[in-house]
mmCIF file of C-alpha atoms in Angstrom:
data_model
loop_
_atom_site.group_PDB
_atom_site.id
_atom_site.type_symbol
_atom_site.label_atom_id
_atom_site.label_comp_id
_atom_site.label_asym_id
_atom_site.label_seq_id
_atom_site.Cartn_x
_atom_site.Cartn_y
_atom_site.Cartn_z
ATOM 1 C CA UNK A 1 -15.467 15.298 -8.728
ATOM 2 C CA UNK A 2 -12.412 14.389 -10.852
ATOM 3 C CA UNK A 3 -10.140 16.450 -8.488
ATOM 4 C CA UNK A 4 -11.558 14.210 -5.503
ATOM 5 C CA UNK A 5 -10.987 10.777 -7.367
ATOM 6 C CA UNK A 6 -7.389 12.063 -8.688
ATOM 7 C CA UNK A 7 -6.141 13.320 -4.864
ATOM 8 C CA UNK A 8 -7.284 10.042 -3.422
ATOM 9 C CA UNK A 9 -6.043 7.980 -5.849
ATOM 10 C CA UNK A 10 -3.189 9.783 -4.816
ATOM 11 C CA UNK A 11 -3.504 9.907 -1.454
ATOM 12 C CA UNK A 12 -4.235 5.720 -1.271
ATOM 13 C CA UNK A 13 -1.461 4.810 -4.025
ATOM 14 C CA UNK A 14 1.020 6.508 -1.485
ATOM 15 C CA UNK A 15 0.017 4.806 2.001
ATOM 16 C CA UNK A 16 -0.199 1.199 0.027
ATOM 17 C CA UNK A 17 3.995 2.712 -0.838
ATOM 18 C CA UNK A 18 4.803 3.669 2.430
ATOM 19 C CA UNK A 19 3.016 1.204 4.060
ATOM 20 C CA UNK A 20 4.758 -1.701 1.939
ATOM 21 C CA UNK A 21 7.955 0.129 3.305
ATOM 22 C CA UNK A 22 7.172 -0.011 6.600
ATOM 23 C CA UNK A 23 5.796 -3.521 7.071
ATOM 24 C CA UNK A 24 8.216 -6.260 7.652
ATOM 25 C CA UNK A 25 7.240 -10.078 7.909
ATOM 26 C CA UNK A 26 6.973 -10.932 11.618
ATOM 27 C CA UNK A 27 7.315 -14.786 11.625
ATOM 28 C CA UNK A 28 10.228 -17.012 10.504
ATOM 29 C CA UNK A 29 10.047 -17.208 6.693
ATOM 30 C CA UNK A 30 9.611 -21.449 6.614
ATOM 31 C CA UNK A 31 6.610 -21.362 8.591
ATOM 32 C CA UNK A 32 3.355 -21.446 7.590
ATOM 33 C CA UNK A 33 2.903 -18.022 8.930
ATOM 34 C CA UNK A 34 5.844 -17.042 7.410
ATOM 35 C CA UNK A 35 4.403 -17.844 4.239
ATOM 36 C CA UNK A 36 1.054 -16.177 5.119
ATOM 37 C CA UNK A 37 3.066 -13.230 5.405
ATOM 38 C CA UNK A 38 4.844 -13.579 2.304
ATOM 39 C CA UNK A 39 1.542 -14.242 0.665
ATOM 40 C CA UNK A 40 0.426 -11.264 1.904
ATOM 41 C CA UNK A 41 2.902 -9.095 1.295
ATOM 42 C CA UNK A 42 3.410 -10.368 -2.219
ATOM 43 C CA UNK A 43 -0.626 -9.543 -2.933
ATOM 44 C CA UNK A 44 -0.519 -5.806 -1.555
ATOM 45 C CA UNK A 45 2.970 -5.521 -4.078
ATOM 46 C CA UNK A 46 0.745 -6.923 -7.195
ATOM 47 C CA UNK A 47 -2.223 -4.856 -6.171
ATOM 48 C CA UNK A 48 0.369 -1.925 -6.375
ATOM 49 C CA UNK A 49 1.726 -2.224 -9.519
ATOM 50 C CA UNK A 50 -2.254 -3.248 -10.887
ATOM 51 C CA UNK A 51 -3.251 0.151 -9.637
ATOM 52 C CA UNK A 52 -0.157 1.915 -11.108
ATOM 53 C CA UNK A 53 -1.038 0.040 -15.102
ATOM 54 C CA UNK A 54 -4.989 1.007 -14.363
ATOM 55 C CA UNK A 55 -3.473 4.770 -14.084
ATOM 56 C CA UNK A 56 -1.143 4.980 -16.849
ATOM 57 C CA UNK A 57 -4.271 3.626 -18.669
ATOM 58 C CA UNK A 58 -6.311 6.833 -17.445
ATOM 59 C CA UNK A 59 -8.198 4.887 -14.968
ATOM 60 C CA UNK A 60 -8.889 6.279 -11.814
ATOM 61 C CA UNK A 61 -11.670 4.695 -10.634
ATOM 62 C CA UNK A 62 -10.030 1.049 -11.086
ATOM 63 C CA UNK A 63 -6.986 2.124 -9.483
ATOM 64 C CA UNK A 64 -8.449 3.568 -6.300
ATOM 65 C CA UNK A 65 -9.730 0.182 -6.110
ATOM 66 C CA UNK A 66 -6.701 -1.874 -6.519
ATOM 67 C CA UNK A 67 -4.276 0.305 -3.982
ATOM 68 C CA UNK A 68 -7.105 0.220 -1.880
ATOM 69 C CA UNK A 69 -7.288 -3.911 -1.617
ATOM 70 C CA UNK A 70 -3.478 -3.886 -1.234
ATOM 71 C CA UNK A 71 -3.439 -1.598 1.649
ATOM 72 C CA UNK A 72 -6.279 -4.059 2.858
ATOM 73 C CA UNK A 73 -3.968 -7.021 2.658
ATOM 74 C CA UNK A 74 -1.247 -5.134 4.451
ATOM 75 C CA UNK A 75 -3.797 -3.950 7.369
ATOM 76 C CA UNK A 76 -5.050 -7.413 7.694
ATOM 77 C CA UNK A 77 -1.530 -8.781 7.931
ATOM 78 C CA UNK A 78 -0.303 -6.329 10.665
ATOM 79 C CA UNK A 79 -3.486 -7.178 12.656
ATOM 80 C CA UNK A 80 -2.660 -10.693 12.886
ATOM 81 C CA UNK A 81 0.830 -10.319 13.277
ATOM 82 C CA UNK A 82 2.197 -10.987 10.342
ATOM 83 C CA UNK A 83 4.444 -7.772 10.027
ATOM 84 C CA UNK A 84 5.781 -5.721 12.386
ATOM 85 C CA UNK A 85 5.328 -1.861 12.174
ATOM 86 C CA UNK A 86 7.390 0.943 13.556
ATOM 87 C CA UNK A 87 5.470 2.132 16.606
ATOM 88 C CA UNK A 88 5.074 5.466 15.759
ATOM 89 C CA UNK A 89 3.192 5.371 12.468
ATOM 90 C CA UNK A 90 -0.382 5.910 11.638
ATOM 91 C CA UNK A 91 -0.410 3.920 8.439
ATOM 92 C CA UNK A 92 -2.201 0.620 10.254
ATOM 93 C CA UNK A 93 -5.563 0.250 12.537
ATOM 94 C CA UNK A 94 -3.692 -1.398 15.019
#
Protein backbone atom coordinates (compact mmCIF):
# COMPACT_ATOMS: atom_id res chain seq x y z
CA UNK A 1 0.00 0.00 0.00
CA UNK A 2 2.85 2.44 0.78
CA UNK A 3 4.40 1.76 -2.71
CA UNK A 4 0.87 2.84 -4.25
CA UNK A 5 0.56 6.13 -2.10
CA UNK A 6 4.47 6.95 -2.74
CA UNK A 7 4.18 6.38 -6.90
CA UNK A 8 1.11 8.54 -6.97
CA UNK A 9 2.21 11.03 -4.91
CA UNK A 10 4.69 10.93 -7.42
CA UNK A 11 2.93 10.54 -10.27
CA UNK A 12 0.32 13.73 -9.21
CA UNK A 13 3.26 16.05 -7.76
CA UNK A 14 4.71 15.79 -11.41
CA UNK A 15 1.51 16.60 -13.68
CA UNK A 16 0.59 19.64 -11.07
CA UNK A 17 4.83 20.55 -12.41
CA UNK A 18 4.33 20.03 -15.83
CA UNK A 19 1.07 21.15 -15.98
CA UNK A 20 2.01 24.61 -14.21
CA UNK A 21 4.60 24.66 -17.16
CA UNK A 22 2.39 24.25 -19.70
CA UNK A 23 -0.51 26.52 -18.77
CA UNK A 24 -0.27 30.10 -19.70
CA UNK A 25 -2.92 32.84 -18.68
CA UNK A 26 -5.27 33.30 -21.65
CA UNK A 27 -6.84 36.77 -20.96
CA UNK A 28 -5.19 40.23 -20.72
CA UNK A 29 -3.61 40.44 -17.24
CA UNK A 30 -5.89 43.84 -16.06
CA UNK A 31 -9.02 42.14 -16.56
CA UNK A 32 -11.01 40.56 -14.28
CA UNK A 33 -10.37 37.35 -16.02
CA UNK A 34 -7.00 38.09 -16.14
CA UNK A 35 -6.95 38.15 -12.56
CA UNK A 36 -9.07 34.96 -12.29
CA UNK A 37 -6.32 33.47 -14.03
CA UNK A 38 -3.70 34.80 -11.98
CA UNK A 39 -5.69 33.72 -9.00
CA UNK A 40 -5.71 30.55 -10.27
CA UNK A 41 -2.55 30.00 -11.25
CA UNK A 42 -1.11 31.48 -8.09
CA UNK A 43 -3.39 28.71 -5.94
CA UNK A 44 -2.20 25.52 -8.01
CA UNK A 45 1.72 27.17 -7.33
CA UNK A 46 0.88 27.33 -3.34
CA UNK A 47 -0.84 23.99 -3.44
CA UNK A 48 2.57 22.84 -4.99
CA UNK A 49 4.93 23.91 -2.73
CA UNK A 50 2.13 22.77 0.37
CA UNK A 51 2.39 19.30 -1.05
CA UNK A 52 6.22 19.45 -1.44
CA UNK A 53 6.58 20.74 2.85
CA UNK A 54 3.74 17.84 3.66
CA UNK A 55 6.51 15.40 1.95
CA UNK A 56 9.65 16.53 3.36
CA UNK A 57 7.55 16.13 6.57
CA UNK A 58 6.96 12.29 5.66
CA UNK A 59 3.46 12.89 4.70
CA UNK A 60 2.11 11.23 1.91
CA UNK A 61 -1.26 11.10 2.39
CA UNK A 62 -1.54 15.08 2.89
CA UNK A 63 0.47 15.68 -0.04
CA UNK A 64 -1.45 13.57 -2.54
CA UNK A 65 -4.08 15.80 -1.43
CA UNK A 66 -2.60 19.14 -1.90
CA UNK A 67 -0.97 18.44 -5.63
CA UNK A 68 -4.11 16.97 -6.26
CA UNK A 69 -6.32 20.40 -5.52
CA UNK A 70 -3.65 22.33 -7.47
CA UNK A 71 -3.91 20.29 -10.52
CA UNK A 72 -7.76 20.88 -9.85
CA UNK A 73 -7.34 24.62 -10.00
CA UNK A 74 -5.27 24.35 -13.14
CA UNK A 75 -7.99 21.91 -14.89
CA UNK A 76 -10.71 24.21 -13.89
CA UNK A 77 -8.85 27.20 -15.29
CA UNK A 78 -8.07 25.64 -18.75
CA UNK A 79 -11.78 24.64 -18.97
CA UNK A 80 -12.93 28.07 -18.75
CA UNK A 81 -10.34 29.54 -20.65
CA UNK A 82 -8.25 30.92 -18.50
CA UNK A 83 -4.92 29.35 -19.87
CA UNK A 84 -4.07 28.20 -22.96
CA UNK A 85 -2.49 24.68 -23.42
CA UNK A 86 -0.29 23.30 -26.12
CA UNK A 87 -2.60 21.18 -28.25
CA UNK A 88 -0.93 18.15 -28.07
CA UNK A 89 -0.82 17.38 -24.36
CA UNK A 90 -2.83 15.10 -22.24
CA UNK A 91 -2.27 16.90 -18.98
CA UNK A 92 -6.02 18.73 -19.10
CA UNK A 93 -9.78 17.22 -19.61
CA UNK A 94 -10.33 19.51 -22.22
Amino acid sequence: MAADLDEKTDRYERMLADALAAATIQPPADTPLGEAAAECREMAASYLADGRHFRADDDPVNALAAFSYGYGWLDCGVRMGLFSVPDDTELFTM
